[in-house]
PDB file of C-alpha atoms in Angstrom:
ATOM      1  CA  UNK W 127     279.189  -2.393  75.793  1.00 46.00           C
ATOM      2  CA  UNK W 128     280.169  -2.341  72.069  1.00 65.00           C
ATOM      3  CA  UNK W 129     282.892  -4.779  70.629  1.00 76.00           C
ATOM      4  CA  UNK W 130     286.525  -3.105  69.798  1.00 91.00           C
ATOM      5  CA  UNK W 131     286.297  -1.644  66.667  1.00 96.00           C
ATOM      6  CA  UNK W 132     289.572  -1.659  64.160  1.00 98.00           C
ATOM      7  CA  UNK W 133     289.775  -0.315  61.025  1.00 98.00           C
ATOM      8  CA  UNK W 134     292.260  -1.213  58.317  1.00 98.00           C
ATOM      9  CA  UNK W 135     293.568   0.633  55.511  1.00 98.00           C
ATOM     10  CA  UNK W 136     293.587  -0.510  51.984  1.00 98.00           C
ATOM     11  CA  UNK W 137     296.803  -0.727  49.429  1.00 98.00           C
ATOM     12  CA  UNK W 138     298.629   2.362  49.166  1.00 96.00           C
ATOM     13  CA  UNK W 139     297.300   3.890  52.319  1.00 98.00           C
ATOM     14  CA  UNK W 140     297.449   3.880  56.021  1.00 98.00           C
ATOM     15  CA  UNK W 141     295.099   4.310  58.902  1.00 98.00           C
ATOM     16  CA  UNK W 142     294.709   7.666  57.538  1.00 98.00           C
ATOM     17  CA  UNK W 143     292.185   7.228  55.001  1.00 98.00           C
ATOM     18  CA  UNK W 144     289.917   6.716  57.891  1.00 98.00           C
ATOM     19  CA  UNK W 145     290.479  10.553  59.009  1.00 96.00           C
ATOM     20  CA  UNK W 146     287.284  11.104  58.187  1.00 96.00           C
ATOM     21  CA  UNK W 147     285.375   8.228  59.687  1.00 97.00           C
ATOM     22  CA  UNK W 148     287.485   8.325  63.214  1.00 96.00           C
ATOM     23  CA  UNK W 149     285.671  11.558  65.299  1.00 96.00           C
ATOM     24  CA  UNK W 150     282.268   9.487  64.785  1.00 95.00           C
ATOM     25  CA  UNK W 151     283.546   6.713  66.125  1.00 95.00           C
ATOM     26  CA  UNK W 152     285.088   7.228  69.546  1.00 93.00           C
ATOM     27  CA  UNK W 153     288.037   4.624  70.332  1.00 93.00           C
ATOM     28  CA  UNK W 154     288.225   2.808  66.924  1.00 96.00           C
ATOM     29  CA  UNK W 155     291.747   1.662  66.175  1.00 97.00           C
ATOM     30  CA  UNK W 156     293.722   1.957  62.721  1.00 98.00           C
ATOM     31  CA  UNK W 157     296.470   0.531  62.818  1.00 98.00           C
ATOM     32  CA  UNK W 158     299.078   0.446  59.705  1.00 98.00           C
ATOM     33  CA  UNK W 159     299.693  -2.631  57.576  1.00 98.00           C
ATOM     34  CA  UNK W 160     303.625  -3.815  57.160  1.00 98.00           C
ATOM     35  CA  UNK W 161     305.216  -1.714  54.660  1.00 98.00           C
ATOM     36  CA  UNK W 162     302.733   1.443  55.004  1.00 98.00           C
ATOM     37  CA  UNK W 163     302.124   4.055  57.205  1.00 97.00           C
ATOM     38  CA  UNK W 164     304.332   4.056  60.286  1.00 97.00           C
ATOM     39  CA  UNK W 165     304.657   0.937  59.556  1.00 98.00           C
ATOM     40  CA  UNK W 166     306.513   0.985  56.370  1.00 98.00           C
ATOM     41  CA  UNK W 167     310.066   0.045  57.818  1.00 97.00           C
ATOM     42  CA  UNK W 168     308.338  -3.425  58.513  1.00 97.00           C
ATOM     43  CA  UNK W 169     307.711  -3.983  54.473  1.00 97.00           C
ATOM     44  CA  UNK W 170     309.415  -7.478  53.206  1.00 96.00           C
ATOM     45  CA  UNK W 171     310.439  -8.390  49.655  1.00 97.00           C
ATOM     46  CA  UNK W 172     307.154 -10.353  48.407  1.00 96.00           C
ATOM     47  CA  UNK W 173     305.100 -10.259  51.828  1.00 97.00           C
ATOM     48  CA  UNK W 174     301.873 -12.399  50.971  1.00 98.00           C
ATOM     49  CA  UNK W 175     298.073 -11.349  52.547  1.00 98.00           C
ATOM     50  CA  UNK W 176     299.324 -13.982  55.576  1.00 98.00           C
ATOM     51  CA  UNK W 177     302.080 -11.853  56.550  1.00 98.00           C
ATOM     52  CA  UNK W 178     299.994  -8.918  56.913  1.00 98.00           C
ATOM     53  CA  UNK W 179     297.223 -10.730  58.877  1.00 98.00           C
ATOM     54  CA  UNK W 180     299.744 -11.948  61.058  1.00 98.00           C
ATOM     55  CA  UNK W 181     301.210  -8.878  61.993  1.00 98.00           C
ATOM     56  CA  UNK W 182     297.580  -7.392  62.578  1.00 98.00           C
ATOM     57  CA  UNK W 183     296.864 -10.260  64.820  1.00 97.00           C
ATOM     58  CA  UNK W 184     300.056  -9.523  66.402  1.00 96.00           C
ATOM     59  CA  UNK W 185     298.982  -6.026  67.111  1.00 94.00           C
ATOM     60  CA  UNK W 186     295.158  -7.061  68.447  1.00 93.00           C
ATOM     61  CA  UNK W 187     296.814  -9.112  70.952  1.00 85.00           C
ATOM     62  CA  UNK W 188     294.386 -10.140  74.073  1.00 87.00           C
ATOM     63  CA  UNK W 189     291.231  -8.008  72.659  1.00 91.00           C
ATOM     64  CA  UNK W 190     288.082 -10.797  71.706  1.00 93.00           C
ATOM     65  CA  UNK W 191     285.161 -10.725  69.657  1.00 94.00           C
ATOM     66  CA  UNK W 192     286.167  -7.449  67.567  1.00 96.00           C
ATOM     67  CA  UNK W 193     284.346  -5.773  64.985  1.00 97.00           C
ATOM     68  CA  UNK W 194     287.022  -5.877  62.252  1.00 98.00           C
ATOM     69  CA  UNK W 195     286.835  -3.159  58.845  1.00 98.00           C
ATOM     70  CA  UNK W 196     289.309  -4.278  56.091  1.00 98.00           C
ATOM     71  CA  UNK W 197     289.070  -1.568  52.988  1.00 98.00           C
ATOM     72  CA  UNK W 198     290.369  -2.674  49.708  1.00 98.00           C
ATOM     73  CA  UNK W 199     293.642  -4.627  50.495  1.00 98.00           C
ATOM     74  CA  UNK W 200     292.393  -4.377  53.939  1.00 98.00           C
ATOM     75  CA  UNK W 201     289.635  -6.569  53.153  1.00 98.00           C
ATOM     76  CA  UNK W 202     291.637  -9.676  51.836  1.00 98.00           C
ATOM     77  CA  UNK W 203     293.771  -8.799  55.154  1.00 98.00           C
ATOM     78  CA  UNK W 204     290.554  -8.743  57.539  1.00 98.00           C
ATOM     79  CA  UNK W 205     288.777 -12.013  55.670  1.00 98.00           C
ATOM     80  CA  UNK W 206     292.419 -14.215  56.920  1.00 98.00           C
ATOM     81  CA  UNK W 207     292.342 -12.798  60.280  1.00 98.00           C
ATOM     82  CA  UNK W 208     288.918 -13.632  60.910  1.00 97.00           C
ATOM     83  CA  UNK W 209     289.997 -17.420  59.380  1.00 97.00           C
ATOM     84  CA  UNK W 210     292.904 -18.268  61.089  1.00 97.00           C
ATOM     85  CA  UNK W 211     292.354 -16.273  64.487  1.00 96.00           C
ATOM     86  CA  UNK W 212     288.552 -16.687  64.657  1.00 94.00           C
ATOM     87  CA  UNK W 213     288.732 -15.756  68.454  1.00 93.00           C
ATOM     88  CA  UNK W 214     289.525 -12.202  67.553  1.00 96.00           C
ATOM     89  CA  UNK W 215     286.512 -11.601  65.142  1.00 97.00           C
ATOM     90  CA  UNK W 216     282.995 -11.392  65.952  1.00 96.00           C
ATOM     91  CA  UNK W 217     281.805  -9.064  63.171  1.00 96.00           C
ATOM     92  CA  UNK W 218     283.654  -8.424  59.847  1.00 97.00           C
ATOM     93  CA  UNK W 219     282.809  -5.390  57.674  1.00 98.00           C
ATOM     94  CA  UNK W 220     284.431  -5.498  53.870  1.00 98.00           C
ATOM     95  CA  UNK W 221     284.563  -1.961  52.622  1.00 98.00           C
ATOM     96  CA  UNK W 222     284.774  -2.591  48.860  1.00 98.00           C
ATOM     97  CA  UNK W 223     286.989  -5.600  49.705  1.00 98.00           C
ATOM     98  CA  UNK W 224     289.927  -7.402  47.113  1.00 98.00           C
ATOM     99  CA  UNK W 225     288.193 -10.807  46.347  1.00 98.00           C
ATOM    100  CA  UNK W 226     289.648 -13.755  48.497  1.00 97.00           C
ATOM    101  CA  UNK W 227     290.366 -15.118  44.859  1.00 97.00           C
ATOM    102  CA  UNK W 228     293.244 -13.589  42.675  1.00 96.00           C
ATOM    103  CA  UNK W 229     292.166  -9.612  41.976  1.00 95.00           C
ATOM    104  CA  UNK W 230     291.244  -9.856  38.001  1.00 92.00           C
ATOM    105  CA  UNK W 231     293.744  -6.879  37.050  1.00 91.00           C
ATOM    106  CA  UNK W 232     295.476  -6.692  33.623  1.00 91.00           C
ATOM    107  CA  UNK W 233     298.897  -7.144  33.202  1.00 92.00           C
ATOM    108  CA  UNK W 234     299.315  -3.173  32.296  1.00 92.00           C
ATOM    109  CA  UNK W 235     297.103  -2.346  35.256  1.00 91.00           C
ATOM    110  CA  UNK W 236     299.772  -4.369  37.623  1.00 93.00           C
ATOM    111  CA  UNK W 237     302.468  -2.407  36.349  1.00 94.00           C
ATOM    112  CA  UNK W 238     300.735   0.965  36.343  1.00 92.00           C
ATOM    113  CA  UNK W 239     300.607  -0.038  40.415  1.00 92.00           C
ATOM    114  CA  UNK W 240     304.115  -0.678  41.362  1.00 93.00           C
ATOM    115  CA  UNK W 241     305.179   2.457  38.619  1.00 93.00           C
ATOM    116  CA  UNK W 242     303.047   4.382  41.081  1.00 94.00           C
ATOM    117  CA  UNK W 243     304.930   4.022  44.047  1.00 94.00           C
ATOM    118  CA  UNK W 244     306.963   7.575  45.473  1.00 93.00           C
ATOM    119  CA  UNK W 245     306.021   9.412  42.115  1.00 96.00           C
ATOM    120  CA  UNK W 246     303.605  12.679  43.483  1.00 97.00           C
ATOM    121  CA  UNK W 247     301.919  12.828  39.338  1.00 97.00           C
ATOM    122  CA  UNK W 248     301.209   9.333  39.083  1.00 96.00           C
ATOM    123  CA  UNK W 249     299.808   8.723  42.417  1.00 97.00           C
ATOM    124  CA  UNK W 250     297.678  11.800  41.726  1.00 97.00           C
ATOM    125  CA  UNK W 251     296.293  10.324  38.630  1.00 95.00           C
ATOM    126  CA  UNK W 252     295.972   6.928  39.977  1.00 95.00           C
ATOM    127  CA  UNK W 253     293.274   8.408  43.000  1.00 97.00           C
ATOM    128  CA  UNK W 254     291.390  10.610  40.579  1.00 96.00           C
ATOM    129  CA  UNK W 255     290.995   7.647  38.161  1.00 96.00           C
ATOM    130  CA  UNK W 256     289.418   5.637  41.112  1.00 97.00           C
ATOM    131  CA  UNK W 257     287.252   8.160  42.642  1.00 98.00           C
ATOM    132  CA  UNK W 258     283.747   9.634  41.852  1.00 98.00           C
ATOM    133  CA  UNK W 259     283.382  12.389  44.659  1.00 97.00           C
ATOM    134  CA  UNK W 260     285.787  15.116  44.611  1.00 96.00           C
ATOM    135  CA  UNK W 261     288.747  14.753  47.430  1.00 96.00           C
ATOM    136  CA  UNK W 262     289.660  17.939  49.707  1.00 96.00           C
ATOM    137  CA  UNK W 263     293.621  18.946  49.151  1.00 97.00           C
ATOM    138  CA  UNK W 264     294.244  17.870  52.356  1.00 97.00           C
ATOM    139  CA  UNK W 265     293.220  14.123  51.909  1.00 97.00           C
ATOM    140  CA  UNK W 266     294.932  14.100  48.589  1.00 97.00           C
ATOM    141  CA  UNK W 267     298.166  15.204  49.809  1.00 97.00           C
ATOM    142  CA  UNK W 268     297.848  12.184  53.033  1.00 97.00           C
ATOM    143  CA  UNK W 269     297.473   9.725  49.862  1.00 97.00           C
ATOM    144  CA  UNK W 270     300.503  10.989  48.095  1.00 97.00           C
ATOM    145  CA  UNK W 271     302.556  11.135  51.492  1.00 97.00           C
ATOM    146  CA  UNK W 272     301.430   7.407  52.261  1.00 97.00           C
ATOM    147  CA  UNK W 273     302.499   6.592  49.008  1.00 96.00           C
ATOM    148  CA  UNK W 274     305.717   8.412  49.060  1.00 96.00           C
ATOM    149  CA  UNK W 275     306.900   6.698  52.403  1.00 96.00           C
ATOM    150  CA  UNK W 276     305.265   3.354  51.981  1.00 98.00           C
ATOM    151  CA  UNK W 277     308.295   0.467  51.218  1.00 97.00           C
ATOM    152  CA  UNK W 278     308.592  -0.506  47.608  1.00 97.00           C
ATOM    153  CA  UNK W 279     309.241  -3.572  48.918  1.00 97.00           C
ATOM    154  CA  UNK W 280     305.528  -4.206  50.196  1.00 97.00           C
ATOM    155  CA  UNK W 281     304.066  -1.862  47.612  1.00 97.00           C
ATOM    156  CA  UNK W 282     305.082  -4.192  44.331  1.00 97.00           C
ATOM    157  CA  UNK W 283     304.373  -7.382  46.761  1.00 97.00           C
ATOM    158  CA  UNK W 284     300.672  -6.383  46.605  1.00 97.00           C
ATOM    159  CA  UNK W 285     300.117  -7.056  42.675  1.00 96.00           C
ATOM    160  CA  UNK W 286     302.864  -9.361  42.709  1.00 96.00           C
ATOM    161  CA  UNK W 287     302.228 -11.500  45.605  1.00 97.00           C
ATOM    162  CA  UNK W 288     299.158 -11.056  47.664  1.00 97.00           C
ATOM    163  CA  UNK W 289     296.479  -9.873  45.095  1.00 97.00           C
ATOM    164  CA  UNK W 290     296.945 -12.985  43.146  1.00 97.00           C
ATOM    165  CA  UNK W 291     296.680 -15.449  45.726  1.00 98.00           C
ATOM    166  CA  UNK W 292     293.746 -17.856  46.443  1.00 98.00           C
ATOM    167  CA  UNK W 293     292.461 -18.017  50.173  1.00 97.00           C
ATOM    168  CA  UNK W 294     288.954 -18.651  49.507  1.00 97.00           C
ATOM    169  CA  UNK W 295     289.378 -22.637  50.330  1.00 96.00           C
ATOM    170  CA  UNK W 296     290.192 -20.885  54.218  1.00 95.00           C
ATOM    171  CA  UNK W 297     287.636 -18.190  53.895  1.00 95.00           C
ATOM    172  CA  UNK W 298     284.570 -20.130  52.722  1.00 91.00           C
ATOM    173  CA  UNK W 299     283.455 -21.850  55.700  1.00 88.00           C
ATOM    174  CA  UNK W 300     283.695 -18.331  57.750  1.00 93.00           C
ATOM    175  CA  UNK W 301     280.518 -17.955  60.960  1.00 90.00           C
ATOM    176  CA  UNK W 302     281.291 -14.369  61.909  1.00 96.00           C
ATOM    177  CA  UNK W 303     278.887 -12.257  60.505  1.00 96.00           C
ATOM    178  CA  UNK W 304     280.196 -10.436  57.331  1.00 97.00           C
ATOM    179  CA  UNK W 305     278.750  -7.540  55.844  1.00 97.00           C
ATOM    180  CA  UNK W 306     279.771  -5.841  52.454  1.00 98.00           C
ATOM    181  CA  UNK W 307     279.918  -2.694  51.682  1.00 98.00           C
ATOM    182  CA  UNK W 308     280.401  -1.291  48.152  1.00 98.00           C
ATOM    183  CA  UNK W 309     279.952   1.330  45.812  1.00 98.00           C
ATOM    184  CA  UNK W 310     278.305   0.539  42.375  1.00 98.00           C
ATOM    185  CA  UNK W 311     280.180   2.900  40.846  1.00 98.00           C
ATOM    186  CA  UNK W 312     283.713   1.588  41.746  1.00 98.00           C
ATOM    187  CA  UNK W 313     285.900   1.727  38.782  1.00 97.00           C
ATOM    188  CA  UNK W 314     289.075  -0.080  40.817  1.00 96.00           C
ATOM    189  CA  UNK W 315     286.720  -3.355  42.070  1.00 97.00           C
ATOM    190  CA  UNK W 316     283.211  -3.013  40.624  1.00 97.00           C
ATOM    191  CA  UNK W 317     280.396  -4.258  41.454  1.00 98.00           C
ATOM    192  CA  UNK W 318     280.074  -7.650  39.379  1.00 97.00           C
ATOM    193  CA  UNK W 319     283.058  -9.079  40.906  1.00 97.00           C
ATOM    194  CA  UNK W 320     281.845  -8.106  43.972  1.00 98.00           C
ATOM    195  CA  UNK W 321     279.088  -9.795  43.404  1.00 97.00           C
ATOM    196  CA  UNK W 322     280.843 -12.860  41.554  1.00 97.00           C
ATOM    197  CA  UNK W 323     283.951 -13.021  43.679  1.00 97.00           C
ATOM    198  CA  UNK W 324     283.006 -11.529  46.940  1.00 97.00           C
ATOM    199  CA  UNK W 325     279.552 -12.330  47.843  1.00 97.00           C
ATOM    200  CA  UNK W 326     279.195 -15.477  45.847  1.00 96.00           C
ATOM    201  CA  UNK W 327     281.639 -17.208  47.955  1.00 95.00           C
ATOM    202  CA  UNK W 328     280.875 -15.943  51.339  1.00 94.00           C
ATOM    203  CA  UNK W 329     276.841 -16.248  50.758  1.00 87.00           C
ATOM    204  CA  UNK W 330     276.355 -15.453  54.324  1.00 89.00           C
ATOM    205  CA  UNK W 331     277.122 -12.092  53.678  1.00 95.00           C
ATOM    206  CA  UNK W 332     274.375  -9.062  53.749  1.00 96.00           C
ATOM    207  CA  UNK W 333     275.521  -6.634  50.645  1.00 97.00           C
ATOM    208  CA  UNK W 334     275.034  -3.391  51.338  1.00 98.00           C
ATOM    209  CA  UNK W 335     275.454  -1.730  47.488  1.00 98.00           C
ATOM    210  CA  UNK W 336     275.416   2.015  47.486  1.00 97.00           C
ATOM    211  CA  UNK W 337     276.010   4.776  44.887  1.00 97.00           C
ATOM    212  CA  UNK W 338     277.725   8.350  43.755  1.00 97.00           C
ATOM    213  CA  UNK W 339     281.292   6.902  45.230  1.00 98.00           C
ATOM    214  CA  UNK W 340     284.530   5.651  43.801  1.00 98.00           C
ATOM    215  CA  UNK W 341     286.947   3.085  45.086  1.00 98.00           C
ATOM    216  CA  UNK W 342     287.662   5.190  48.438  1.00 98.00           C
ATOM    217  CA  UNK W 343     284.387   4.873  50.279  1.00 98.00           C
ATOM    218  CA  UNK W 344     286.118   6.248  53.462  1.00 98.00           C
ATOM    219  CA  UNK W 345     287.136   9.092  51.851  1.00 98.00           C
ATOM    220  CA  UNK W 346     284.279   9.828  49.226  1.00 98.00           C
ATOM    221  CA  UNK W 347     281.103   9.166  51.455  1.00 98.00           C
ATOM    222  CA  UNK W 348     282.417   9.191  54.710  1.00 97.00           C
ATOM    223  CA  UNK W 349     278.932   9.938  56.254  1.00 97.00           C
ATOM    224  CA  UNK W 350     277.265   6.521  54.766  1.00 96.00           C
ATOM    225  CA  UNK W 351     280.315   4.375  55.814  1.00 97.00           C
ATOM    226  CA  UNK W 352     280.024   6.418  59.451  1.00 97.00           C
ATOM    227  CA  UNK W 353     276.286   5.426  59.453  1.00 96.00           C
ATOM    228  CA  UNK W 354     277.231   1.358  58.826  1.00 95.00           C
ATOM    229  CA  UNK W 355     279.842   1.245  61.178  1.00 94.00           C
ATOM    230  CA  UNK W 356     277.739   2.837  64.010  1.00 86.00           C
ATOM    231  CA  UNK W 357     274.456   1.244  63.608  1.00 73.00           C
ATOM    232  CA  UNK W 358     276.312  -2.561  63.308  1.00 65.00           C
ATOM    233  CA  UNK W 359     278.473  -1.842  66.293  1.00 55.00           C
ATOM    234  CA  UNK W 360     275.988  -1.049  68.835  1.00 53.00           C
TER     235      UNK W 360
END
């Protein structure tokens, strides 16, 4: 019998950017971070990566031995989880993942972020800047929806609060098999600091590097990320 399979949703999103992914994989879960999704009443004033992994935790309750996605934000989220609740994790999967370390962004690229939030144009901007593969209207107006409705509160807490905070010190002794999966053409987290501040400090890891997609694997390529997913959870 496979292991529970949960899928979480990067920054800006919900457990809809995994429309795509979710008929291929029969019973996967996606549930919504604090502050996003239908979860956006639950967004605090500078909620850190804990809070979120908490609240996920929360929500996996009695399941064991998941296989646990984290996209983007996600990632950070999913890399906690399986470090302070190591009974719930028994595979992690980092779809282009947020470093464990502080996510190098530039001060203008920070404020770009939280300027985003509610504002239809500049969302729109923000997700064809990031992307490489053309997204269908349909998935482009979920993104501006989930980034109409998300609390501001949680939405500036990400680069405020939890992208620049350090949990590699409880991530780097991690036994749960982790494997990475990343586009080499990701203009939002590309693939050297993958490679410096992903992989480098979980060198268990198997890196699986592909190209032709932007920050929103789920989205872009959904067939390649359908194709990891399936053959690791079998």
């Amino acid at each position: 019998m496979s292991a529970p399979l949960v899928l979480v949703h990067g920054f800006g999103t919900s457990g809809q950017i995994w429309r795509s992914v979710t008929p291929a994989l029969p019973g996967a879960m996606t549930p919504d971070l604090p502050g996003f999704g239908a979860a956006a009443p639950q967004g605090r004033p500078g909620q850190t990566t804990g809070a979120m992994a908490a609240a996920l935790a929360d929500q996996l309750g009695p399941l064991r031995d998941i296989t646990l996605v984290g996209h983007s934000m996600g990632g950070k989220v999913a890399l906690l989880v399986a470090a302070r609740w190591p009974h719930l994790v028994g595979r992690l999967i980092l779809v282009a993942p947020s470093p464990p370390i502080p996510e190098p962004m530039s001060d203008e690229g920070r404020a770009a972020l939280r300027a985003a939030h509610g504002e239809a144009d500049a969302l729109r901007r923000q997700y064809r800047q990031i992307t490489r593969q053309p997204l269908s209207p349909q998935a482009m107006d979920q993104l501006i929806l989930d980034g109409q409705r998300a609390s501001r509160d949680a939405w500036h807490a990400w680069p405020d609060v939890g992208s620049r905070e350090n949990i590699s010190a409880e991530t780097a002794g991690l036994r749960v098999p982790v494997t990475v999966l990343f586009s080499e053409d990701d203009p939002a987290i590309p693939p050297d600091v993958i490679q410096r501040e992903v992989l480098a400090r979980l060198p268990r890891a198997q890196a699986l590097p592909i190209q032709g997609s932007g920050h929103l694997l789920p989205l872009e390529l959904p067939d390649q990320v359908i194709a990891v997913l399936g053959g690791v959870n079998r």
